mmCIF file of C-alpha atoms and ligand atoms in Angstrom:
data_model
loop_
_atom_site.group_PDB
_atom_site.id
_atom_site.type_symbol
_atom_site.label_atom_id
_atom_site.label_comp_id
_atom_site.label_asym_id
_atom_site.label_seq_id
_atom_site.Cartn_x
_atom_site.Cartn_y
_atom_site.Cartn_z
ATOM 1 C CA MET A 13 14.411 -31.467 9.106
ATOM 2 C CA GLU A 14 13.805 -28.432 6.918
ATOM 3 C CA PRO A 15 10.969 -26.088 5.945
ATOM 4 C CA ARG A 16 8.889 -27.090 2.938
ATOM 5 C CA ASP A 17 10.172 -26.165 -0.518
ATOM 6 C CA LEU A 18 10.009 -22.365 -0.563
ATOM 7 C CA SER A 19 12.098 -21.873 -3.693
ATOM 8 C CA ASP A 20 9.091 -20.389 -5.540
ATOM 9 C CA HIS A 21 8.636 -17.784 -2.815
ATOM 10 C CA SER A 22 10.555 -14.556 -3.262
ATOM 11 C CA PRO A 23 11.528 -12.703 -0.101
ATOM 12 C CA TYR A 24 9.949 -9.289 0.529
ATOM 13 C CA VAL A 25 12.460 -6.446 0.016
ATOM 14 C CA PRO A 26 11.525 -3.450 2.178
ATOM 15 C CA GLY A 27 12.781 0.097 1.688
ATOM 16 C CA ARG A 28 15.925 0.745 3.762
ATOM 17 C CA GLY A 29 15.554 2.054 7.319
ATOM 18 C CA VAL A 30 17.034 5.268 8.675
ATOM 19 C CA GLU A 31 18.985 3.639 11.520
ATOM 20 C CA GLU A 32 20.471 1.082 9.165
ATOM 21 C CA VAL A 33 21.674 3.692 6.676
ATOM 22 C CA ALA A 34 22.872 6.175 9.330
ATOM 23 C CA ARG A 35 24.982 3.464 10.960
ATOM 24 C CA GLU A 36 26.434 2.402 7.633
ATOM 25 C CA LEU A 37 27.362 5.968 6.643
ATOM 26 C CA GLY A 38 28.522 6.835 10.163
ATOM 27 C CA ILE A 39 26.299 9.913 10.272
ATOM 28 C CA ASP A 40 23.491 11.175 12.477
ATOM 29 C CA ARG A 41 20.056 9.881 11.526
ATOM 30 C CA SER A 42 18.582 13.390 11.731
ATOM 31 C CA SER A 43 20.570 14.467 8.667
ATOM 32 C CA LEU A 44 18.933 11.729 6.549
ATOM 33 C CA ILE A 45 15.807 12.277 4.470
ATOM 34 C CA LYS A 46 13.935 8.988 4.185
ATOM 35 C CA LEU A 47 11.666 8.874 1.158
ATOM 36 C CA SER A 48 11.740 5.137 0.466
ATOM 37 C CA SER A 49 8.681 3.593 2.140
ATOM 38 C CA ASN A 50 5.752 5.963 1.452
ATOM 39 C CA GLU A 51 5.459 6.777 5.148
ATOM 40 C CA ASN A 52 3.740 9.859 6.551
ATOM 41 C CA PRO A 53 6.330 12.663 6.896
ATOM 42 C CA HIS A 54 4.121 14.455 9.443
ATOM 43 C CA GLY A 55 4.267 11.475 11.791
ATOM 44 C CA PRO A 56 1.193 9.899 13.339
ATOM 45 C CA SER A 57 -1.896 11.883 14.282
ATOM 46 C CA PRO A 58 -1.204 13.576 17.651
ATOM 47 C CA ALA A 59 -4.595 12.302 18.823
ATOM 48 C CA ALA A 60 -3.457 8.740 18.095
ATOM 49 C CA VAL A 61 -0.231 9.221 20.051
ATOM 50 C CA GLU A 62 -2.150 10.517 23.049
ATOM 51 C CA THR A 63 -4.527 7.563 22.901
ATOM 52 C CA ILE A 64 -1.622 5.099 22.757
ATOM 53 C CA ARG A 65 -0.186 6.643 25.951
ATOM 54 C CA GLU A 66 -3.575 6.525 27.651
ATOM 55 C CA HIS A 67 -4.120 2.852 26.853
ATOM 56 C CA ALA A 68 -0.580 1.596 27.413
ATOM 57 C CA SER A 69 -1.462 0.258 30.847
ATOM 58 C CA ASN A 70 -4.318 -1.865 29.425
ATOM 59 C CA VAL A 71 -2.226 -4.137 27.236
ATOM 60 C CA ASN A 72 -2.505 -7.031 29.673
ATOM 61 C CA VAL A 73 -6.017 -7.573 28.266
ATOM 62 C CA TYR A 74 -6.859 -9.080 24.834
ATOM 63 C CA PRO A 75 -8.210 -6.494 22.380
ATOM 64 C CA LYS A 76 -11.921 -7.172 22.242
ATOM 65 C CA SER A 77 -13.974 -4.009 22.687
ATOM 66 C CA SER A 78 -11.374 -1.871 20.884
ATOM 67 C CA HIS A 79 -11.628 -4.216 17.888
ATOM 68 C CA ALA A 80 -15.424 -4.116 17.975
ATOM 69 C CA ASP A 81 -15.457 -0.320 18.332
ATOM 70 C CA LEU A 82 -13.075 0.138 15.397
ATOM 71 C CA THR A 83 -15.090 -2.253 13.234
ATOM 72 C CA GLU A 84 -18.289 -0.308 14.023
ATOM 73 C CA ARG A 85 -16.639 3.034 13.342
ATOM 74 C CA ILE A 86 -15.260 1.928 9.969
ATOM 75 C CA ALA A 87 -18.649 0.440 9.020
ATOM 76 C CA GLU A 88 -20.277 3.756 9.854
ATOM 77 C CA LEU A 89 -17.667 5.660 7.867
ATOM 78 C CA TRP A 90 -18.365 3.671 4.697
ATOM 79 C CA ASP A 91 -22.019 2.921 5.273
ATOM 80 C CA VAL A 92 -21.585 -0.861 5.235
ATOM 81 C CA SER A 93 -22.514 -3.451 7.846
ATOM 82 C CA PRO A 94 -19.922 -4.277 10.541
ATOM 83 C CA THR A 95 -19.636 -7.883 9.313
ATOM 84 C CA GLN A 96 -18.296 -6.483 6.025
ATOM 85 C CA VAL A 97 -15.334 -4.857 7.794
ATOM 86 C CA TRP A 98 -12.363 -7.183 8.335
ATOM 87 C CA VAL A 99 -9.945 -5.417 10.660
ATOM 88 C CA SER A 100 -6.429 -6.819 10.258
ATOM 89 C CA PRO A 101 -2.757 -6.251 11.106
ATOM 90 C CA GLY A 102 -2.095 -3.835 8.226
ATOM 91 C CA ALA A 103 -3.761 -4.188 4.839
ATOM 92 C CA ASP A 104 -1.248 -7.026 4.355
ATOM 93 C CA GLY A 105 -3.178 -8.916 7.022
ATOM 94 C CA SER A 106 -6.352 -8.520 4.980
ATOM 95 C CA ILE A 107 -4.584 -9.832 1.884
ATOM 96 C CA ASP A 108 -3.928 -13.012 3.895
ATOM 97 C CA TYR A 109 -7.537 -13.074 5.079
ATOM 98 C CA PHE A 110 -8.757 -12.831 1.472
ATOM 99 C CA SER A 111 -6.380 -15.656 0.519
ATOM 100 C CA ARG A 112 -7.654 -17.808 3.383
ATOM 101 C CA ALA A 113 -11.293 -17.080 2.576
ATOM 102 C CA ALA A 114 -11.057 -17.440 -1.205
ATOM 103 C CA LEU A 115 -8.273 -19.813 -2.240
ATOM 104 C CA GLU A 116 -8.252 -23.585 -2.523
ATOM 105 C CA PRO A 117 -4.882 -25.258 -3.177
ATOM 106 C CA GLY A 118 -4.124 -25.005 -6.896
ATOM 107 C CA ASP A 119 -6.342 -21.932 -7.467
ATOM 108 C CA ARG A 120 -4.795 -19.061 -9.385
ATOM 109 C CA VAL A 121 -4.644 -15.329 -8.692
ATOM 110 C CA LEU A 122 -3.997 -12.528 -11.210
ATOM 111 C CA VAL A 123 -1.730 -9.678 -10.103
ATOM 112 C CA PRO A 124 -0.195 -6.605 -11.771
ATOM 113 C CA ASP A 125 3.411 -6.607 -12.989
ATOM 114 C CA PRO A 126 5.032 -4.428 -11.783
ATOM 115 C CA GLY A 127 3.115 -4.525 -8.558
ATOM 116 C CA PHE A 128 2.939 -4.909 -4.818
ATOM 117 C CA ALA A 129 4.890 -8.018 -3.836
ATOM 118 C CA TYR A 130 2.638 -9.240 -1.046
ATOM 119 C CA TYR A 131 -0.290 -10.320 -3.282
ATOM 120 C CA GLU A 132 1.928 -12.970 -4.803
ATOM 121 C CA MET A 133 3.584 -13.940 -1.533
ATOM 122 C CA SER A 134 0.276 -14.454 0.231
ATOM 123 C CA ALA A 135 -1.177 -16.465 -2.658
ATOM 124 C CA ARG A 136 1.840 -18.778 -2.606
ATOM 125 C CA TYR A 137 1.624 -19.294 1.164
ATOM 126 C CA HIS A 138 -1.905 -20.495 0.496
ATOM 127 C CA HIS A 139 -0.785 -22.948 -2.202
ATOM 128 C CA ALA A 140 -2.171 -20.917 -5.096
ATOM 129 C CA ALA A 141 -0.442 -20.159 -8.400
ATOM 130 C CA VAL A 142 0.237 -16.643 -9.656
ATOM 131 C CA GLU A 143 -0.434 -15.132 -13.091
ATOM 132 C CA THR A 144 0.302 -11.540 -14.081
ATOM 133 C CA TYR A 145 -1.037 -8.748 -16.262
ATOM 134 C CA GLU A 146 1.545 -6.301 -17.560
ATOM 135 C CA LEU A 147 1.369 -2.583 -16.931
ATOM 136 C CA SER A 148 3.566 -0.632 -19.281
ATOM 137 C CA PRO A 149 5.733 2.456 -18.763
ATOM 138 C CA ALA A 150 5.030 3.312 -22.435
ATOM 139 C CA ASP A 151 1.453 4.346 -21.579
ATOM 140 C CA GLY A 152 2.128 5.612 -18.058
ATOM 141 C CA PHE A 153 1.192 2.244 -16.486
ATOM 142 C CA GLU A 154 -2.392 2.882 -17.536
ATOM 143 C CA GLN A 155 -4.784 0.368 -15.991
ATOM 144 C CA THR A 156 -7.514 -0.416 -18.493
ATOM 145 C CA ALA A 157 -10.188 -3.121 -18.388
ATOM 146 C CA GLU A 158 -8.739 -4.577 -21.624
ATOM 147 C CA THR A 159 -5.278 -4.970 -20.102
ATOM 148 C CA VAL A 160 -6.662 -6.984 -17.203
ATOM 149 C CA LEU A 161 -9.344 -8.908 -19.086
ATOM 150 C CA ASP A 162 -6.971 -9.893 -21.922
ATOM 151 C CA ALA A 163 -4.727 -11.554 -19.344
ATOM 152 C CA TYR A 164 -7.616 -12.972 -17.300
ATOM 153 C CA ASP A 165 -8.208 -16.704 -17.560
ATOM 154 C CA GLY A 166 -10.631 -17.679 -14.819
ATOM 155 C CA GLU A 167 -8.395 -16.783 -11.863
ATOM 156 C CA ARG A 168 -10.137 -16.895 -8.494
ATOM 157 C CA VAL A 169 -8.830 -13.506 -7.325
ATOM 158 C CA VAL A 170 -7.833 -10.480 -9.425
ATOM 159 C CA TYR A 171 -5.846 -7.702 -7.738
ATOM 160 C CA LEU A 172 -6.130 -4.066 -8.811
ATOM 161 C CA THR A 173 -4.092 -1.337 -7.098
ATOM 162 C CA SER A 174 -5.437 2.205 -7.114
ATOM 163 C CA PRO A 175 -3.339 4.263 -6.807
ATOM 164 C CA HIS A 176 -0.856 1.741 -8.111
ATOM 165 C CA ASN A 177 2.444 1.120 -6.318
ATOM 166 C CA PRO A 178 5.052 1.948 -7.637
ATOM 167 C CA SER A 179 3.682 4.016 -10.570
ATOM 168 C CA GLY A 180 0.849 6.044 -8.970
ATOM 169 C CA SER A 181 -1.657 5.351 -11.774
ATOM 170 C CA VAL A 182 -5.328 4.897 -10.844
ATOM 171 C CA VAL A 183 -8.190 2.570 -11.780
ATOM 172 C CA PRO A 184 -11.385 4.553 -12.493
ATOM 173 C CA LEU A 185 -14.511 3.059 -10.900
ATOM 174 C CA ASP A 186 -16.127 2.240 -14.242
ATOM 175 C CA THR A 187 -12.989 0.225 -15.063
ATOM 176 C CA VAL A 188 -13.350 -1.729 -11.798
ATOM 177 C CA GLU A 189 -16.969 -2.422 -12.746
ATOM 178 C CA ALA A 190 -16.043 -3.465 -16.290
ATOM 179 C CA ILE A 191 -13.432 -5.884 -14.886
ATOM 180 C CA ALA A 192 -15.846 -7.319 -12.319
ATOM 181 C CA ASP A 193 -18.491 -7.678 -15.075
ATOM 182 C CA GLY A 194 -15.983 -9.281 -17.438
ATOM 183 C CA THR A 195 -14.759 -11.931 -14.988
ATOM 184 C CA ASP A 196 -16.520 -15.101 -13.805
ATOM 185 C CA GLU A 197 -19.107 -15.064 -11.043
ATOM 186 C CA GLU A 198 -16.639 -16.955 -8.842
ATOM 187 C CA THR A 199 -13.840 -14.406 -9.263
ATOM 188 C CA LEU A 200 -13.237 -11.841 -6.535
ATOM 189 C CA VAL A 201 -11.860 -8.486 -7.716
ATOM 190 C CA VAL A 202 -9.799 -6.942 -4.921
ATOM 191 C CA VAL A 203 -9.165 -3.204 -5.174
ATOM 192 C CA ASP A 204 -6.155 -2.229 -3.060
ATOM 193 C CA GLU A 205 -6.691 1.362 -1.933
ATOM 194 C CA ALA A 206 -3.714 1.628 0.425
ATOM 195 C CA TYR A 207 -3.181 5.135 -1.023
ATOM 196 C CA GLY A 208 -6.877 5.898 -1.527
ATOM 197 C CA GLU A 209 -6.872 9.052 0.608
ATOM 198 C CA PHE A 210 -4.404 10.707 -1.774
ATOM 199 C CA SER A 211 -6.424 9.895 -4.896
ATOM 200 C CA PRO A 212 -9.186 11.869 -6.648
ATOM 201 C CA VAL A 213 -10.972 8.586 -7.519
ATOM 202 C CA ASP A 214 -13.881 7.604 -5.223
ATOM 203 C CA SER A 215 -13.450 4.424 -3.203
ATOM 204 C CA ALA A 216 -14.628 1.186 -4.790
ATOM 205 C CA ILE A 217 -16.379 0.456 -1.472
ATOM 206 C CA GLY A 218 -19.357 2.243 -3.060
ATOM 207 C CA LEU A 219 -19.596 -0.630 -5.575
ATOM 208 C CA LEU A 220 -20.253 -3.187 -2.827
ATOM 209 C CA ASP A 221 -23.821 -1.965 -2.580
ATOM 210 C CA GLY A 222 -25.321 -4.400 -5.065
ATOM 211 C CA ARG A 223 -22.216 -6.437 -5.998
ATOM 212 C CA ASP A 224 -20.875 -9.586 -4.361
ATOM 213 C CA ASP A 225 -17.643 -9.870 -6.368
ATOM 214 C CA VAL A 226 -15.592 -6.822 -5.310
ATOM 215 C CA ALA A 227 -13.606 -6.321 -2.090
ATOM 216 C CA VAL A 228 -11.479 -3.350 -1.036
ATOM 217 C CA LEU A 229 -8.294 -2.955 1.026
ATOM 218 C CA ARG A 230 -7.548 0.138 3.113
ATOM 219 C CA THR A 231 -4.836 0.907 5.656
ATOM 220 C CA PHE A 232 -3.865 3.262 8.461
ATOM 221 C CA SER A 233 -0.189 2.922 7.456
ATOM 222 C CA LYS A 234 0.013 5.657 4.851
ATOM 223 C CA ALA A 235 -2.244 8.745 5.142
ATOM 224 C CA TYR A 236 -2.886 8.121 8.850
ATOM 225 C CA GLY A 237 0.785 7.622 9.691
ATOM 226 C CA LEU A 238 0.389 4.433 11.742
ATOM 227 C CA ALA A 239 2.639 2.079 9.724
ATOM 228 C CA GLY A 240 4.524 0.914 12.817
ATOM 229 C CA LEU A 241 1.340 -0.210 14.567
ATOM 230 C CA ARG A 242 0.204 -2.537 11.748
ATOM 231 C CA ILE A 243 -3.475 -1.769 11.351
ATOM 232 C CA GLY A 244 -5.679 -1.903 8.246
ATOM 233 C CA TYR A 245 -8.858 -3.526 6.987
ATOM 234 C CA GLY A 246 -10.678 -5.166 4.142
ATOM 235 C CA VAL A 247 -14.242 -4.361 3.147
ATOM 236 C CA VAL A 248 -16.009 -7.409 1.700
ATOM 237 C CA PRO A 249 -19.361 -8.156 0.040
ATOM 238 C CA GLU A 250 -22.223 -8.898 2.436
ATOM 239 C CA ALA A 251 -22.229 -12.576 1.482
ATOM 240 C CA TRP A 252 -18.608 -12.866 2.663
ATOM 241 C CA GLY A 253 -19.228 -11.335 6.091
ATOM 242 C CA GLY A 254 -19.642 -14.590 7.989
ATOM 243 C CA ALA A 255 -16.264 -15.941 6.872
ATOM 244 C CA TYR A 256 -14.217 -13.562 9.028
ATOM 245 C CA ALA A 257 -14.764 -15.425 12.287
ATOM 246 C CA ARG A 258 -13.551 -18.621 10.594
ATOM 247 C CA ILE A 259 -10.366 -17.257 9.054
ATOM 248 C CA ASN A 260 -9.006 -14.363 11.100
ATOM 249 C CA THR A 261 -6.031 -14.762 13.406
ATOM 250 C CA PRO A 262 -7.482 -14.160 16.876
ATOM 251 C CA PHE A 263 -6.588 -10.723 18.266
ATOM 252 C CA ALA A 264 -4.079 -10.047 15.465
ATOM 253 C CA ALA A 265 -5.032 -6.360 15.391
ATOM 254 C CA ASN A 266 -3.662 -5.244 18.744
ATOM 255 C CA GLU A 267 -5.184 -3.075 21.450
ATOM 256 C CA LEU A 268 -3.038 0.026 20.884
ATOM 257 C CA ALA A 269 -3.397 -0.219 17.112
ATOM 258 C CA CYS A 270 -7.211 -0.400 17.294
ATOM 259 C CA ARG A 271 -7.375 2.496 19.777
ATOM 260 C CA ALA A 272 -4.966 4.629 17.758
ATOM 261 C CA ALA A 273 -6.864 3.965 14.528
ATOM 262 C CA LEU A 274 -10.102 5.065 16.222
ATOM 263 C CA ALA A 275 -8.461 8.322 17.258
ATOM 264 C CA ALA A 276 -6.820 8.851 13.867
ATOM 265 C CA ILE A 277 -10.082 8.434 11.922
ATOM 266 C CA ASP A 278 -11.503 11.458 13.691
ATOM 267 C CA ASP A 279 -8.386 13.609 13.348
ATOM 268 C CA GLU A 280 -9.398 15.032 9.989
ATOM 269 C CA GLU A 281 -6.975 17.921 10.273
ATOM 270 C CA HIS A 282 -4.013 15.525 10.279
ATOM 271 C CA VAL A 283 -5.212 13.592 7.228
ATOM 272 C CA ASP A 284 -6.093 16.784 5.353
ATOM 273 C CA GLU A 285 -2.661 18.269 6.010
ATOM 274 C CA THR A 286 -1.030 14.993 4.938
ATOM 275 C CA VAL A 287 -2.973 14.827 1.679
ATOM 276 C CA GLU A 288 -2.333 18.495 0.925
ATOM 277 C CA THR A 289 1.416 18.176 1.508
ATOM 278 C CA ALA A 290 1.583 15.068 -0.681
ATOM 279 C CA ALA A 291 -0.184 16.872 -3.538
ATOM 280 C CA TRP A 292 2.244 19.787 -3.269
ATOM 281 C CA ALA A 293 5.284 17.506 -3.064
ATOM 282 C CA ARG A 294 4.179 15.368 -6.025
ATOM 283 C CA ASP A 295 3.859 18.485 -8.084
ATOM 284 C CA HIS A 296 7.234 19.742 -6.930
ATOM 285 C CA ILE A 297 8.989 16.473 -7.779
ATOM 286 C CA GLU A 298 7.300 16.289 -11.187
ATOM 287 C CA THR A 299 8.296 19.840 -12.129
ATOM 288 C CA ALA A 300 11.676 20.266 -10.393
ATOM 289 C CA LEU A 301 13.346 16.874 -10.754
ATOM 290 C CA ASP A 302 15.697 16.630 -13.733
ATOM 291 C CA ALA A 303 14.274 13.302 -14.899
ATOM 292 C CA PRO A 304 11.037 12.145 -16.541
ATOM 293 C CA THR A 305 8.329 11.206 -14.029
ATOM 294 C CA PHE A 306 5.003 9.377 -14.206
ATOM 295 C CA ASP A 307 1.728 11.041 -13.146
ATOM 296 C CA SER A 308 0.979 9.885 -9.624
ATOM 297 C CA ALA A 309 -2.119 9.969 -7.423
ATOM 298 C CA GLY A 310 -0.204 8.551 -4.427
ATOM 299 C CA ASN A 311 2.261 9.952 -1.880
ATOM 300 C CA PHE A 312 5.189 9.002 -4.123
ATOM 301 C CA VAL A 313 6.481 9.615 -7.631
ATOM 302 C CA LEU A 314 8.157 7.136 -9.971
ATOM 303 C CA ALA A 315 11.025 8.655 -11.970
ATOM 304 C CA ARG A 316 13.002 7.230 -14.888
ATOM 305 C CA VAL A 317 16.646 7.871 -14.092
ATOM 306 C CA GLY A 318 18.661 5.347 -16.114
ATOM 307 C CA ASP A 319 20.401 3.154 -13.565
ATOM 308 C CA GLY A 320 18.027 3.140 -10.582
ATOM 309 C CA ALA A 321 20.388 1.226 -8.284
ATOM 310 C CA ALA A 322 23.269 3.619 -9.001
ATOM 311 C CA VAL A 323 21.090 6.705 -8.497
ATOM 312 C CA ALA A 324 19.648 5.336 -5.238
ATOM 313 C CA ALA A 325 23.147 4.481 -3.977
ATOM 314 C CA ALA A 326 24.552 7.914 -4.882
ATOM 315 C CA ALA A 327 21.492 9.618 -3.339
ATOM 316 C CA GLN A 328 22.085 7.691 -0.148
ATOM 317 C CA GLU A 329 25.654 8.983 -0.031
ATOM 318 C CA ARG A 330 24.063 12.433 0.009
ATOM 319 C CA GLY A 331 21.665 11.489 2.774
ATOM 320 C CA VAL A 332 18.529 10.868 0.690
ATOM 321 C CA ILE A 333 17.024 7.378 0.885
ATOM 322 C CA ILE A 334 14.811 6.511 -2.084
ATOM 323 C CA ARG A 335 13.546 3.242 -3.468
ATOM 324 C CA ASP A 336 15.495 1.563 -6.239
ATOM 325 C CA CYS A 337 12.788 -0.188 -8.287
ATOM 326 C CA THR A 338 14.846 -3.162 -9.470
ATOM 327 C CA SER A 339 12.797 -5.469 -7.215
ATOM 328 C CA PHE A 340 9.670 -4.235 -9.039
ATOM 329 C CA GLY A 341 11.268 -5.181 -12.369
ATOM 330 C CA LEU A 342 11.951 -1.517 -13.195
ATOM 331 C CA PRO A 343 15.758 -1.271 -12.945
ATOM 332 C CA ASN A 344 15.818 2.135 -14.665
ATOM 333 C CA CYS A 345 13.441 3.740 -12.165
ATOM 334 C CA VAL A 346 13.434 5.035 -8.619
ATOM 335 C CA ARG A 347 10.383 5.718 -6.459
ATOM 336 C CA ILE A 348 10.519 8.885 -4.361
ATOM 337 C CA SER A 349 8.048 9.217 -1.489
ATOM 338 C CA THR A 350 6.676 12.680 -0.827
ATOM 339 C CA GLY A 351 8.162 14.295 2.293
ATOM 340 C CA THR A 352 7.367 17.533 4.075
ATOM 341 C CA ARG A 353 7.781 20.602 1.855
ATOM 342 C CA GLU A 354 11.235 21.248 3.317
ATOM 343 C CA GLU A 355 12.389 17.627 2.953
ATOM 344 C CA THR A 356 11.040 17.366 -0.576
ATOM 345 C CA ARG A 357 12.726 20.570 -1.753
ATOM 346 C CA GLU A 358 16.030 19.503 -0.209
ATOM 347 C CA ALA A 359 15.749 15.962 -1.582
ATOM 348 C CA VAL A 360 15.066 17.171 -5.125
ATOM 349 C CA THR A 361 18.079 19.508 -4.933
ATOM 350 C CA ARG A 362 20.363 16.677 -3.816
ATOM 351 C CA LEU A 363 18.882 14.241 -6.364
ATOM 352 C CA ASN A 364 19.479 16.729 -9.163
ATOM 353 C CA GLU A 365 23.137 16.917 -8.093
ATOM 354 C CA VAL A 366 23.300 13.132 -8.297
ATOM 355 C CA LEU A 367 21.616 13.078 -11.698
ATOM 356 C CA ALA A 368 24.020 15.725 -13.003
ATOM 357 C CA THR A 369 27.079 13.727 -11.985
ATOM 358 C CA LEU A 370 26.006 10.269 -13.106
ATOM 359 C CA ASP A 371 26.139 9.085 -16.664
ATOM 360 C CA ARG A 372 22.571 7.891 -16.776
ATOM 361 C CA GLY A 373 22.347 6.313 -20.182
ATOM 362 C CA VAL A 374 18.936 7.892 -20.921
ATOM 363 C CA GLU A 375 17.852 11.299 -22.026
ATOM 364 C CA ALA A 376 16.318 13.334 -19.254
HETATM 365 C C1 PLP B 5 1.776 -0.128 1.844
HETATM 366 C C2 PLP B 5 0.885 -0.954 0.989
HETATM 367 C C3 PLP B 5 -0.034 -1.889 1.498
HETATM 368 C C4 PLP B 5 -0.219 -2.314 2.894
HETATM 369 O O1 PLP B 5 0.412 -1.776 3.885
HETATM 370 P P1 PLP B 5 0.118 -2.217 5.393
HETATM 371 O O2 PLP B 5 1.157 -1.475 6.121
HETATM 372 O O3 PLP B 5 0.203 -3.686 5.498
HETATM 373 O O4 PLP B 5 -1.265 -1.732 5.687
HETATM 374 C C5 PLP B 5 -0.857 -2.562 0.638
HETATM 375 N N1 PLP B 5 -0.798 -2.348 -0.666
HETATM 376 C C6 PLP B 5 0.055 -1.473 -1.206
HETATM 377 C C7 PLP B 5 0.048 -1.278 -2.674
HETATM 378 C C8 PLP B 5 0.944 -0.764 -0.405
HETATM 379 O O5 PLP B 5 1.831 0.051 -0.968
#
């Protein structure tokens, strides 16, 4: 027998890994600069690493108190009730939890194009259909209420990404409110704030005080540097709180991940340094790269380079791994994650060499 018909499901295409590329090029991984997956170039919080070591010998036990402690701590951080905090394996896990809690077979979701692939994947796993609203390079991928509401047609879930991946554009809070006001009572507006720490816009979690139609996604993968542990959360309206126990995968957020996240939350120095470096690096890429870039509030910059696949391949030959944006439907763009100051400077130098040698077919 075979799996069900998955022909509508597109596979997730991750950024390329360091080991993979080093092996292919026959070089040492330490000479590679990996700026393809928006990871934290400073590594995880040292406090988180210490906690992981301390708790390694407890992994024979299911994560119960660590999960409860993390839920409480996040609730305190955002001034919401613990039932509103849905801890999950990465923010991706919370996308699945929202799908499970919201979608009936045949429901529709509305997602940005270009956008983060997992919204669509999760909706399809849950037998929902997917509609899109278009964000345009012509206006810097600006996310207005009109853009979303013009495309909206009663979908059950509407996804907003702020800052947006891959462009870095933001959704102001009054725009989130206008979209939530302009959609049906039975539509949930999900604001994905995976890169929220890097952004000047306040979290939409503040809107949940008094609204029952907005939910927010956050993660420890980006600013906190815990991508490999898979830990994130959703924050839901009070009325949704009770659903968690009915839809979550038991113990999916693991012991070490919950403990590390608890330690990372209180390591403000690490997050501050991360955010500061990203702001510097964004600025450096925007000013020093010999290609047009889009204003970004994330830890990455989208650049228009002509043939994105060719530029990414040539960059890789020079030891810089960046994200070709063909899978986002932007074949003339690459996305460059911000590295440390040293990595970013070096990467921009090597990318400019690539750009100078390739016939790019666009004006820089
Ligand atoms: C990275 C990312 C996520 C989720 O990452 P997790 O590692 O699953 O927490 C969610 N949304 C966007 C837009 C992202 O870029």
